[in-house]
Amino acid sequence: MGNGLQAIRVLFEEGIRIMKNILFVASEGVPFIKTGGLADVVGSLPKYYDKRYFDARIILPKYMCISDTMKSKMEYRTHFYMDFMGQQEYVGVLEANVDGIIYYFIDNEKFFNGYRPYSDNVVEELSKFVFFSKAALSILPVVGFRPDIIHCHDWQTGIIPVYLKERFAQGEFYRGIKSIMTIHNLKFQGIYDIKTVQYITGLDNSYFQPDKVGFFKDGNLLKGGLTYADAITTVSDTYAEEIKTPFYGEKLDGLLNARKMDLRGIVNGIDYAEYNPETDKFITHNYTAGNFRKEKVKNKRDLQRQLGLEENDKKMMIGIVSRLTDQKGMDLVAYIMDEMCSKDAVQLVVLGTGEEQYENMFRHFDWKYHGKVSANIYYSEELSHRIYAACDAFLMPSLFEPCGLSQLMSLRYGTVPIVRETGGLKDTVQSYNEFENTGTGFSFANYNAHEMLSTIRYAERIYYDRKRDWNKIIDRGMAMDFSWGASALKYQAMYDWMIG
Ligand code: ADP
Ligand code: GLC
């Protein structure tokens, strides 16, 4: 064996591998900005990669609505002007290092100035995120980070795999960079008429064919990402299967079937350092899998007092922490609210914002069943943790659920999930079987309000009549491991396989 080969073998055997550069590009990420689970994933997953082999960094927009505390962690790096929609647009670059992860921020006050990260104006959203995506690619040589893989998240970054194979393909710096498109939610795709999408993206006519960015009579950014990315992932095995069917496929099931060899599901984890009932700073009484039988209820007592609910240790408390949308099954909840509350068996605590009809529905029932129902129509990290800790059960009857993190948080806090068997909910919650004494939660199959209600009633019976069995469900739930460990390894294996 030649000396060179031998040296390589020695290096390999010693486990010394070449550092791989991974870049996450996303529209939100904790601890900077969050509206939902996407932010949890983007901000926590890279922390769990093996730092000896992976240098993972994150690019986010510098929204005006990021808190001052988090803005103060950013440092100005540089700025330049970039051609975008026929104008020279300012691209500021800021940098922050949090928990050993480097974040870059794209600054431009015109695009990122709202009081929320997203608006309802589709054209505004499209131009905001195409600008962001193009800027994210453009800053890379400037900050001196050449990723081996760009890992794109959701429609907001769908144009990146397209650009990598189009205008950026000419530059030597970008040649050979691979891309991954991760679907966190197929419902949102970034769709508008071809003329507008063409104007915003600058792509020529040939890209608007039905096998590329064209989508019926429109342009579709996520479709671009799914067509051009080297690999596609989504956030649970079941959702990876579901989206290949017309019911869940959002009219992209054909494309996803065509790319099924490149599509895989990797279930989300949660940040076990952040969501830990033993150390959580937001909750009033910390507890563990060993002492929850005595200690957890103290959180319920405090929350009942805080929210003006009847103070009763024994009353079963059900929580909802959610975007209040159709996706989350809120129409089912609306349908059975009266029936559920008229019997004096449960208290319901809701924290969420979203569609006005659901916000008002919960406000109405808070008024009607005061002391039994508490509707908190706002966003609060602190209250969310208190609900996960205080409640006995957590309701998540989603119509579809790519993964879902709230049920994982509930399991971690010894709060028994009641879910519909779809997507990640099906993969992460095992249905209680009273004959075999197995299961970590309660579940129902059909999207039907009374099927949900009878599942809630069944959970009530176990809670009130068979408390020992109920506590064993909690034991099993708290013993589950939904930290990032296993899934982070799967992502790393995929990166290794793609880069070679
Ligand atoms: P999705 O991303 O579809 O909204 P997930 O279950 O994946 O659903 O993640 C939701 C995340 O957002 C969880 O961390 C949950 O605690 C949080 N969350 C949702 N609504 C609120 C709210 N009103 N206040 C605080 N946290 C919220
Ligand atoms: C999306 C999905 C949710 C998933 C989250 C993070 O918002 O709705 O199911 O857990 O992304 O991947």
Coordinates of C-alpha atoms and ligand atoms in Angstrom, one line a residue:
M1 CA 0.0 0.0 0.0
G2 CA 1.4 3.4 -0.9
N3 CA 2.3 5.9 1.8
G4 CA -0.6 8.2 0.9
L5 CA -3.2 5.5 1.1
Q6 CA -1.8 4.3 4.3
A7 CA -2.0 7.7 5.8
I8 CA -5.6 8.0 4.8
R9 CA -6.4 4.7 6.3
V10 CA -4.7 5.7 9.6
L11 CA -6.7 9.0 9.6
F12 CA -9.9 7.0 9.0
E13 CA -9.2 4.5 11.7
E14 CA -8.4 7.2 14.2
G15 CA -11.8 8.5 13.4
I16 CA -10.5 11.8 12.1
R17 CA -12.9 13.0 9.5
I18 CA -13.2 16.2 7.4
M19 CA -15.4 18.9 8.9
K20 CA -18.6 19.3 7.0
N21 CA -20.3 22.7 6.8
I22 CA -24.1 22.8 7.1
L23 CA -26.2 25.9 6.6
F24 CA -29.8 26.1 7.9
V25 CA -31.8 28.8 6.2
A26 CA -35.2 29.5 7.7
S27 CA -37.8 32.1 8.4
E28 CA -37.8 31.6 12.2
G29 CA -35.6 30.1 14.9
V30 CA -35.4 30.1 18.7
P31 CA -34.2 31.9 20.7
F32 CA -34.6 34.9 18.3
I33 CA -38.0 34.6 16.8
K34 CA -40.8 32.0 17.1
T35 CA -44.4 31.6 15.9
G36 CA -44.5 27.8 16.0
G37 CA -42.6 24.5 16.0
L38 CA -40.4 25.4 13.0
A39 CA -38.5 27.8 15.2
D40 CA -38.0 25.1 17.9
V41 CA -36.6 22.7 15.3
V42 CA -34.3 25.3 13.5
G43 CA -32.9 26.7 16.8
S44 CA -32.4 23.4 18.6
L45 CA -31.4 20.7 16.1
P46 CA -28.0 22.1 15.1
K47 CA -27.0 22.2 18.8
Y48 CA -27.2 18.4 18.8
Y49 CA -24.9 17.8 15.9
D50 CA -21.5 16.4 16.6
K51 CA -19.3 19.5 16.7
R52 CA -16.2 17.5 15.8
Y53 CA -17.6 16.8 12.4
F54 CA -20.2 19.4 11.6
D55 CA -20.0 23.1 11.6
A56 CA -23.7 24.0 11.4
R57 CA -24.8 27.6 11.1
I58 CA -28.1 29.3 10.7
I59 CA -29.4 32.3 8.7
L60 CA -32.5 34.2 9.7
P61 CA -34.1 37.5 8.8
K62 CA -33.4 40.3 11.2
Y63 CA -37.1 41.2 11.8
M64 CA -37.9 44.4 13.5
C65 CA -40.1 42.5 15.9
I66 CA -37.2 40.5 17.4
S67 CA -36.9 41.5 21.1
D68 CA -34.3 44.1 22.1
T69 CA -32.7 41.5 24.4
M70 CA -32.0 39.2 21.4
K71 CA -31.1 42.1 19.1
S72 CA -28.4 43.1 21.6
K73 CA -26.7 39.8 21.0
M74 CA -26.1 40.6 17.3
E75 CA -23.1 42.3 15.9
Y76 CA -22.9 44.1 12.7
R77 CA -20.6 42.4 10.2
T78 CA -20.9 44.2 6.9
H79 CA -23.3 45.4 4.3
F80 CA -23.6 45.5 0.5
Y81 CA -26.2 46.2 -2.2
M82 CA -27.9 43.4 -4.1
D83 CA -29.9 43.5 -7.3
F84 CA -33.5 42.6 -6.5
M85 CA -36.6 43.2 -8.6
G86 CA -34.8 45.8 -10.6
Q87 CA -33.5 47.7 -7.7
Q88 CA -30.3 47.8 -5.7
E89 CA -31.4 46.7 -2.2
Y90 CA -29.5 47.0 1.0
V91 CA -28.3 43.8 2.6
G92 CA -27.0 44.2 6.1
V93 CA -25.2 41.2 7.7
L94 CA -25.2 40.7 11.5
E95 CA -23.9 37.8 13.5
A96 CA -24.5 36.2 16.9
N97 CA -23.1 33.3 18.7
V98 CA -25.6 31.5 21.0
D99 CA -24.7 28.3 22.8
G100 CA -21.8 27.8 20.3
I101 CA -24.0 28.1 17.2
I102 CA -23.3 30.9 14.8
Y103 CA -26.3 32.8 13.5
Y104 CA -26.3 35.2 10.6
F105 CA -29.0 37.8 10.1
I106 CA -30.1 39.5 7.0
D107 CA -31.0 43.1 7.6
N108 CA -33.3 45.2 5.4
E109 CA -35.9 47.5 7.0
K110 CA -38.1 47.6 4.0
F111 CA -38.7 43.8 4.0
F112 CA -38.5 42.9 7.7
N113 CA -40.3 45.7 9.4
G114 CA -43.7 44.3 10.5
Y115 CA -44.8 43.8 14.1
R116 CA -44.9 40.1 13.2
P117 CA -42.7 38.0 11.1
Y118 CA -45.5 37.2 8.6
S119 CA -48.3 39.1 7.1
D120 CA -51.5 38.2 5.2
N121 CA -50.3 39.9 2.0
V122 CA -49.1 37.2 -0.3
V123 CA -47.1 39.4 -2.6
E124 CA -45.4 41.0 0.3
E125 CA -44.5 37.6 1.7
L126 CA -43.2 36.3 -1.6
S127 CA -40.9 39.3 -2.1
K128 CA -39.8 39.3 1.5
F129 CA -38.7 35.6 1.4
V130 CA -37.3 35.6 -2.1
F131 CA -35.2 38.6 -1.1
F132 CA -34.2 36.8 2.0
S133 CA -33.2 33.6 0.1
K134 CA -31.2 35.4 -2.5
A135 CA -29.5 37.5 0.2
A136 CA -28.7 34.3 2.2
L137 CA -26.9 32.8 -0.8
S138 CA -25.2 36.1 -1.6
I139 CA -23.7 36.7 1.9
L140 CA -21.8 33.4 2.0
P141 CA -18.6 34.4 0.2
V142 CA -18.7 37.7 2.1
V143 CA -18.8 36.0 5.6
G144 CA -16.4 33.3 4.3
F145 CA -18.6 30.3 5.0
R146 CA -19.0 27.8 2.2
P147 CA -21.6 25.2 3.1
D148 CA -21.4 21.7 1.8
I149 CA -25.1 21.5 2.2
I150 CA -27.8 24.1 2.5
H151 CA -30.7 22.8 4.5
C152 CA -33.8 24.8 3.6
H153 CA -36.9 24.9 5.7
D154 CA -40.5 25.3 4.3
W155 CA -41.7 27.4 1.3
Q156 CA -40.0 30.6 2.4
T157 CA -36.6 29.1 1.4
G158 CA -38.0 27.0 -1.6
I159 CA -36.3 29.2 -4.2
I160 CA -32.8 28.4 -2.8
P161 CA -32.4 25.0 -4.5
V162 CA -33.7 26.5 -7.7
Y163 CA -31.2 29.5 -7.6
L164 CA -28.4 27.1 -6.7
K165 CA -29.0 25.3 -10.0
E166 CA -29.7 28.5 -11.9
R167 CA -28.0 31.9 -11.4
F168 CA -25.7 30.8 -8.6
A169 CA -24.5 27.7 -10.5
Q170 CA -22.1 29.8 -12.6
G171 CA -20.0 31.0 -9.6
E172 CA -17.2 28.7 -8.6
F173 CA -17.9 29.3 -4.9
Y174 CA -21.4 27.7 -5.2
R175 CA -20.5 24.9 -7.5
G176 CA -21.2 21.5 -5.9
I177 CA -23.2 22.9 -2.9
K178 CA -26.0 20.4 -2.3
S179 CA -29.4 21.3 -0.9
I180 CA -32.1 19.7 1.2
M181 CA -35.7 20.8 1.4
T182 CA -37.4 20.0 4.6
I183 CA -41.2 20.1 4.7
H184 CA -42.6 21.3 8.1
N185 CA -46.0 22.0 6.6
L186 CA -47.0 21.3 3.1
K187 CA -50.1 23.4 3.4
F188 CA -48.1 26.6 2.8
Q189 CA -46.3 26.7 -0.5
G190 CA -45.8 30.3 -1.6
I191 CA -48.2 30.4 -4.6
Y192 CA -49.1 33.4 -6.9
D193 CA -49.7 34.1 -10.5
I194 CA -46.8 33.3 -12.8
K195 CA -46.2 36.9 -13.9
T196 CA -45.8 38.1 -10.3
V197 CA -43.6 35.1 -9.2
Q198 CA -41.5 35.6 -12.3
Y199 CA -41.1 39.3 -11.6
I200 CA -40.1 38.6 -8.0
T201 CA -37.8 35.7 -8.7
G202 CA -36.3 36.8 -12.0
L203 CA -36.5 33.3 -13.3
D204 CA -37.0 33.0 -17.1
N205 CA -40.1 31.4 -18.8
S206 CA -38.6 28.0 -19.0
Y207 CA -38.9 27.6 -15.2
F208 CA -42.6 28.0 -15.2
Q209 CA -43.3 24.7 -16.9
P210 CA -45.4 22.2 -14.8
D211 CA -42.4 20.1 -14.1
K212 CA -40.6 23.0 -12.4
V213 CA -41.9 26.0 -10.6
G214 CA -45.1 26.1 -12.6
F215 CA -48.2 24.9 -10.7
F216 CA -51.4 24.9 -12.8
K217 CA -51.7 28.6 -13.7
D218 CA -49.4 29.8 -11.0
G219 CA -45.8 29.8 -9.7
N220 CA -45.1 27.8 -6.6
L221 CA -41.9 28.4 -4.6
L222 CA -42.1 25.2 -2.4
K223 CA -42.6 23.2 -5.6
G224 CA -39.4 24.7 -6.9
G225 CA -37.6 23.6 -3.8
L226 CA -39.0 20.1 -4.0
T227 CA -38.1 19.8 -7.6
Y228 CA -34.5 21.1 -7.4
A229 CA -33.3 20.0 -4.0
D230 CA -31.0 17.0 -3.9
A231 CA -33.0 15.5 -1.0
I232 CA -36.3 16.0 0.6
T233 CA -37.2 15.4 4.2
T234 CA -40.3 15.8 6.4
V235 CA -40.7 15.7 10.1
S236 CA -42.2 12.2 10.7
D237 CA -42.5 8.9 9.0
T238 CA -46.3 8.9 8.8
Y239 CA -46.4 12.4 7.3
A240 CA -43.8 11.3 4.7
E241 CA -46.3 8.6 3.7
E242 CA -49.4 10.7 4.0
I243 CA -48.2 13.5 1.7
K244 CA -47.9 11.1 -1.2
T245 CA -51.7 10.7 -1.1
P246 CA -54.2 13.2 -2.5
F247 CA -55.8 14.0 0.9
Y248 CA -52.6 15.2 2.5
G249 CA -50.6 16.0 -0.6
E250 CA -51.9 19.5 -1.2
K251 CA -51.7 18.9 -4.9
L252 CA -48.1 18.0 -4.7
D253 CA -48.6 14.3 -4.1
G254 CA -47.7 13.5 -7.7
L255 CA -44.3 15.3 -7.4
L256 CA -43.7 13.7 -4.1
N257 CA -44.4 10.3 -5.5
A258 CA -42.1 11.0 -8.4
R259 CA -39.4 11.9 -5.9
K260 CA -40.1 9.2 -3.3
M261 CA -36.6 7.7 -3.5
D262 CA -35.3 11.1 -2.3
L263 CA -37.9 11.7 0.4
R264 CA -37.7 10.5 3.9
G265 CA -39.3 11.2 7.3
I266 CA -37.1 12.1 10.3
V267 CA -39.2 12.7 13.4
N268 CA -38.6 15.9 15.4
G269 CA -37.2 16.0 18.8
I270 CA -37.4 18.7 21.4
D271 CA -34.7 20.5 23.4
Y272 CA -34.5 18.5 26.6
A273 CA -32.5 21.2 28.3
E274 CA -35.2 23.8 27.6
Y275 CA -38.2 21.6 28.3
N276 CA -37.3 19.9 31.5
P277 CA -39.8 19.9 34.5
E278 CA -36.9 19.3 36.8
T279 CA -35.2 22.6 36.0
D280 CA -37.8 24.7 34.2
K281 CA -37.6 28.3 35.5
F282 CA -41.1 29.2 34.2
I283 CA -43.0 26.7 36.4
T284 CA -43.7 27.2 40.1
H285 CA -42.8 23.7 41.3
N286 CA -40.2 21.6 39.7
Y287 CA -40.7 17.8 39.6
T288 CA -39.3 14.6 38.1
A289 CA -40.5 11.2 36.8
G290 CA -39.8 10.0 40.4
N291 CA -41.9 12.5 42.3
F292 CA -44.6 13.8 39.9
R293 CA -47.3 12.0 41.9
K294 CA -46.9 14.5 44.7
E295 CA -45.3 17.5 43.1
K296 CA -47.0 18.1 39.7
V297 CA -50.4 18.9 41.2
K298 CA -48.8 22.0 42.9
N299 CA -48.5 23.5 39.5
K300 CA -52.1 22.9 38.8
R301 CA -53.1 24.6 42.0
D302 CA -51.0 27.7 41.1
L303 CA -52.3 27.8 37.6
Q304 CA -56.0 27.5 38.8
R305 CA -55.3 30.5 41.1
Q306 CA -53.5 32.5 38.4
L307 CA -56.2 32.0 35.8
G308 CA -59.2 32.3 38.1
L309 CA -60.4 28.7 37.7
E310 CA -62.0 26.7 40.5
E311 CA -59.3 25.7 42.9
N312 CA -59.6 22.0 43.1
D313 CA -56.7 19.5 43.0
K314 CA -58.9 16.7 41.9
K315 CA -60.5 18.3 38.9
M316 CA -59.1 17.0 35.6
M317 CA -57.4 19.9 33.8
I318 CA -57.1 19.7 30.0
G319 CA -54.7 22.0 28.1
I320 CA -54.4 23.3 24.6
V321 CA -51.4 25.3 23.5
S322 CA -51.7 25.9 19.8
R323 CA -52.1 28.0 16.7
L324 CA -55.9 28.3 16.5
T325 CA -56.4 27.1 13.0
D326 CA -58.3 24.4 11.1
Q327 CA -55.1 22.3 10.9
K328 CA -55.2 21.9 14.7
G329 CA -58.7 20.5 14.7
M330 CA -60.3 23.6 16.4
D331 CA -63.5 23.1 14.5
L332 CA -63.9 19.7 16.3
V333 CA -63.3 21.4 19.6
A334 CA -65.8 24.2 18.9
Y335 CA -68.4 21.5 18.0
I336 CA -68.3 19.7 21.4
M337 CA -67.4 22.6 23.8
D338 CA -70.9 22.9 25.3
E339 CA -71.3 19.2 25.6
M340 CA -67.8 18.8 27.2
C341 CA -68.3 21.7 29.6
S342 CA -71.9 21.1 30.6
K343 CA -70.8 18.1 32.6
D344 CA -68.8 19.3 35.6
A345 CA -65.9 16.9 34.9
V346 CA -63.1 19.0 33.4
Q347 CA -61.4 22.3 33.3
L348 CA -60.0 23.6 30.0
V349 CA -57.1 25.9 29.7
V350 CA -56.3 27.4 26.2
L351 CA -53.3 29.4 25.1
G352 CA -53.2 30.4 21.4
T353 CA -53.7 32.8 18.7
G354 CA -54.9 32.4 15.1
E355 CA -58.1 32.5 13.1
E356 CA -60.5 35.1 14.6
Q357 CA -63.5 32.7 14.7
Y358 CA -61.6 30.4 17.0
E359 CA -60.2 33.2 19.2
N360 CA -63.7 34.5 19.6
M361 CA -65.1 31.0 20.2
F362 CA -62.8 30.4 23.1
R363 CA -63.4 33.9 24.5
H364 CA -67.1 33.1 24.4
F365 CA -66.8 29.8 26.3
D366 CA -64.5 31.5 28.8
W367 CA -67.3 33.9 29.5
K368 CA -70.0 31.2 29.5
Y369 CA -68.2 28.7 31.7
H370 CA -66.2 31.0 33.8
G371 CA -64.2 29.2 36.4
K372 CA -64.1 26.1 34.2
V373 CA -62.7 27.4 30.9
S374 CA -59.8 29.8 30.6
A375 CA -59.0 31.3 27.2
N376 CA -55.7 33.1 26.9
I377 CA -55.6 34.5 23.4
Y378 CA -52.0 35.7 23.1
Y379 CA -48.5 34.3 22.9
S380 CA -46.6 33.5 26.1
E381 CA -43.6 31.2 26.5
E382 CA -44.0 31.3 30.2
L383 CA -47.7 30.4 30.3
S384 CA -47.1 27.6 27.7
H385 CA -44.6 26.0 30.1
R386 CA -47.0 26.4 33.0
I387 CA -49.8 24.7 31.1
Y388 CA -47.6 21.8 30.1
A389 CA -46.6 21.4 33.7
A390 CA -50.0 21.9 35.3
C391 CA -52.5 20.0 33.2
D392 CA -53.5 16.4 33.5
A393 CA -54.1 16.0 29.8
F394 CA -53.3 17.8 26.6
L395 CA -55.7 17.9 23.6
M396 CA -54.4 17.9 20.1
P397 CA -57.0 16.7 17.6
S398 CA -55.2 17.8 14.4
L399 CA -56.6 17.4 11.0
F400 CA -53.0 16.9 9.8
E401 CA -49.8 17.2 11.8
P402 CA -46.4 16.9 10.1
C403 CA -44.9 16.2 13.5
G404 CA -46.2 18.2 16.4
L405 CA -44.0 19.3 19.3
S406 CA -46.6 20.1 21.8
Q407 CA -47.5 16.5 22.4
L408 CA -43.8 15.8 23.0
M409 CA -43.6 18.6 25.5
S410 CA -46.7 17.2 27.2
L411 CA -45.1 13.7 27.5
R412 CA -42.0 15.2 28.9
Y413 CA -44.1 17.0 31.6
G414 CA -46.2 14.0 32.5
T415 CA -49.3 15.5 30.8
V416 CA -51.2 12.8 29.0
P417 CA -51.8 13.6 25.3
I418 CA -55.2 13.1 23.7
V419 CA -54.6 13.1 19.9
R420 CA -55.9 12.2 16.5
E421 CA -53.9 9.5 14.9
T422 CA -52.3 11.4 12.1
G423 CA -48.7 12.4 11.0
G424 CA -46.3 12.7 13.9
L425 CA -49.0 12.4 16.5
K426 CA -49.5 8.8 15.4
D427 CA -45.7 8.1 15.5
T428 CA -45.1 9.6 18.9
V429 CA -48.2 8.8 21.1
Q430 CA -49.0 5.2 21.8
S431 CA -52.7 4.7 22.5
Y432 CA -53.6 3.4 25.9
N433 CA -54.6 -0.2 26.1
E434 CA -56.2 -1.0 29.5
F435 CA -56.0 -4.8 29.0
E436 CA -52.3 -4.9 28.3
N437 CA -51.4 -1.9 30.4
T438 CA -49.5 -0.2 27.6
G439 CA -49.6 3.3 26.0
T440 CA -48.7 6.8 26.7
G441 CA -51.8 8.7 25.7
F442 CA -55.3 8.5 24.2
S443 CA -56.1 8.6 20.5
F444 CA -58.9 8.4 18.0
A445 CA -58.7 7.7 14.3
N446 CA -61.5 9.6 12.4
Y447 CA -61.8 13.3 12.1
N448 CA -65.1 13.4 14.0
A449 CA -66.1 15.5 17.0
H450 CA -67.9 12.8 18.8
E451 CA -65.2 10.3 18.3
M452 CA -63.0 12.9 20.0
L453 CA -65.4 13.5 22.7
S454 CA -65.9 9.9 23.6
T455 CA -62.0 9.6 23.7
I456 CA -62.0 12.5 26.2
R457 CA -64.7 10.8 28.2
Y458 CA -62.8 7.6 28.3
A459 CA -59.7 9.5 29.5
E460 CA -61.9 11.1 32.2
R461 CA -63.0 7.7 33.4
I462 CA -59.4 6.4 33.7
Y463 CA -58.4 9.7 35.5
Y464 CA -61.2 9.7 38.0
D465 CA -61.8 6.0 38.6
R466 CA -58.4 4.4 38.0
K467 CA -55.8 6.9 39.1
R468 CA -53.1 4.3 39.6
D469 CA -53.5 3.3 35.9
W470 CA -53.5 6.9 34.9
N471 CA -50.2 7.5 36.7
K472 CA -48.7 4.5 35.0
I473 CA -49.6 6.1 31.7
I474 CA -47.6 9.1 32.9
D475 CA -44.7 6.8 34.0
R476 CA -44.5 5.4 30.5
G477 CA -44.9 8.8 28.8
M478 CA -42.1 10.4 30.9
A479 CA -39.9 7.4 30.2
M480 CA -40.1 8.1 26.4
D481 CA -37.1 9.7 24.8
F482 CA -37.9 12.5 22.4
S483 CA -34.7 14.4 22.8
W484 CA -32.8 15.2 19.6
G485 CA -30.2 12.3 20.0
A486 CA -31.6 9.7 17.6
S487 CA -32.9 12.1 15.0
A488 CA -29.8 14.3 14.9
L489 CA -27.9 11.2 14.1
K490 CA -30.2 10.5 11.2
Y491 CA -29.7 14.0 9.8
Q492 CA -25.9 13.6 10.2
A493 CA -26.0 10.2 8.4
M494 CA -27.9 11.8 5.6
Y495 CA -25.4 14.7 5.3
D496 CA -22.5 12.1 5.3
W497 CA -24.2 10.1 2.6
M498 CA -24.9 13.2 0.4
I499 CA -21.4 14.7 0.7
G500 CA -19.7 11.3 0.5
Ligands
ADP1 P1 -47.0 24.1 14.9 O1 -45.6 24.4 14.5 O2 -47.8 23.5 13.8 O3 -47.6 25.4 15.4 P2 -45.9 22.3 16.9 O4 -46.6 21.5 17.9 O5 -44.9 21.7 16.1 O6 -47.1 23.0 16.0 O7 -45.2 23.5 17.7 C1 -45.9 24.5 18.3 C2 -44.9 25.3 19.2 O8 -45.4 26.6 19.4 C3 -44.8 24.7 20.6 O9 -43.5 25.0 21.1 C4 -45.9 25.4 21.4 O10 -45.6 25.3 22.8 C5 -45.7 26.8 20.8 N1 -46.9 27.6 20.9 C6 -48.0 27.6 20.1 N2 -48.9 28.6 20.4 C7 -48.3 29.3 21.5 C8 -48.7 30.4 22.3 N3 -49.8 31.0 22.0 N4 -47.8 30.8 23.2 C9 -46.7 30.2 23.4 N5 -46.2 29.1 22.7 C10 -47.0 28.7 21.8
GLC2 C1 -44.9 22.7 11.4 C2 -45.9 21.6 11.7 C3 -45.7 20.8 13.0 C4 -44.2 20.5 13.2 C5 -43.4 21.8 13.1 C6 -41.9 21.6 13.2 O1 -45.3 23.9 12.0 O2 -47.2 22.1 11.7 O3 -46.4 19.6 13.0 O4 -44.0 19.9 14.4 O5 -43.6 22.4 11.8 O6 -41.4 20.7 12.3

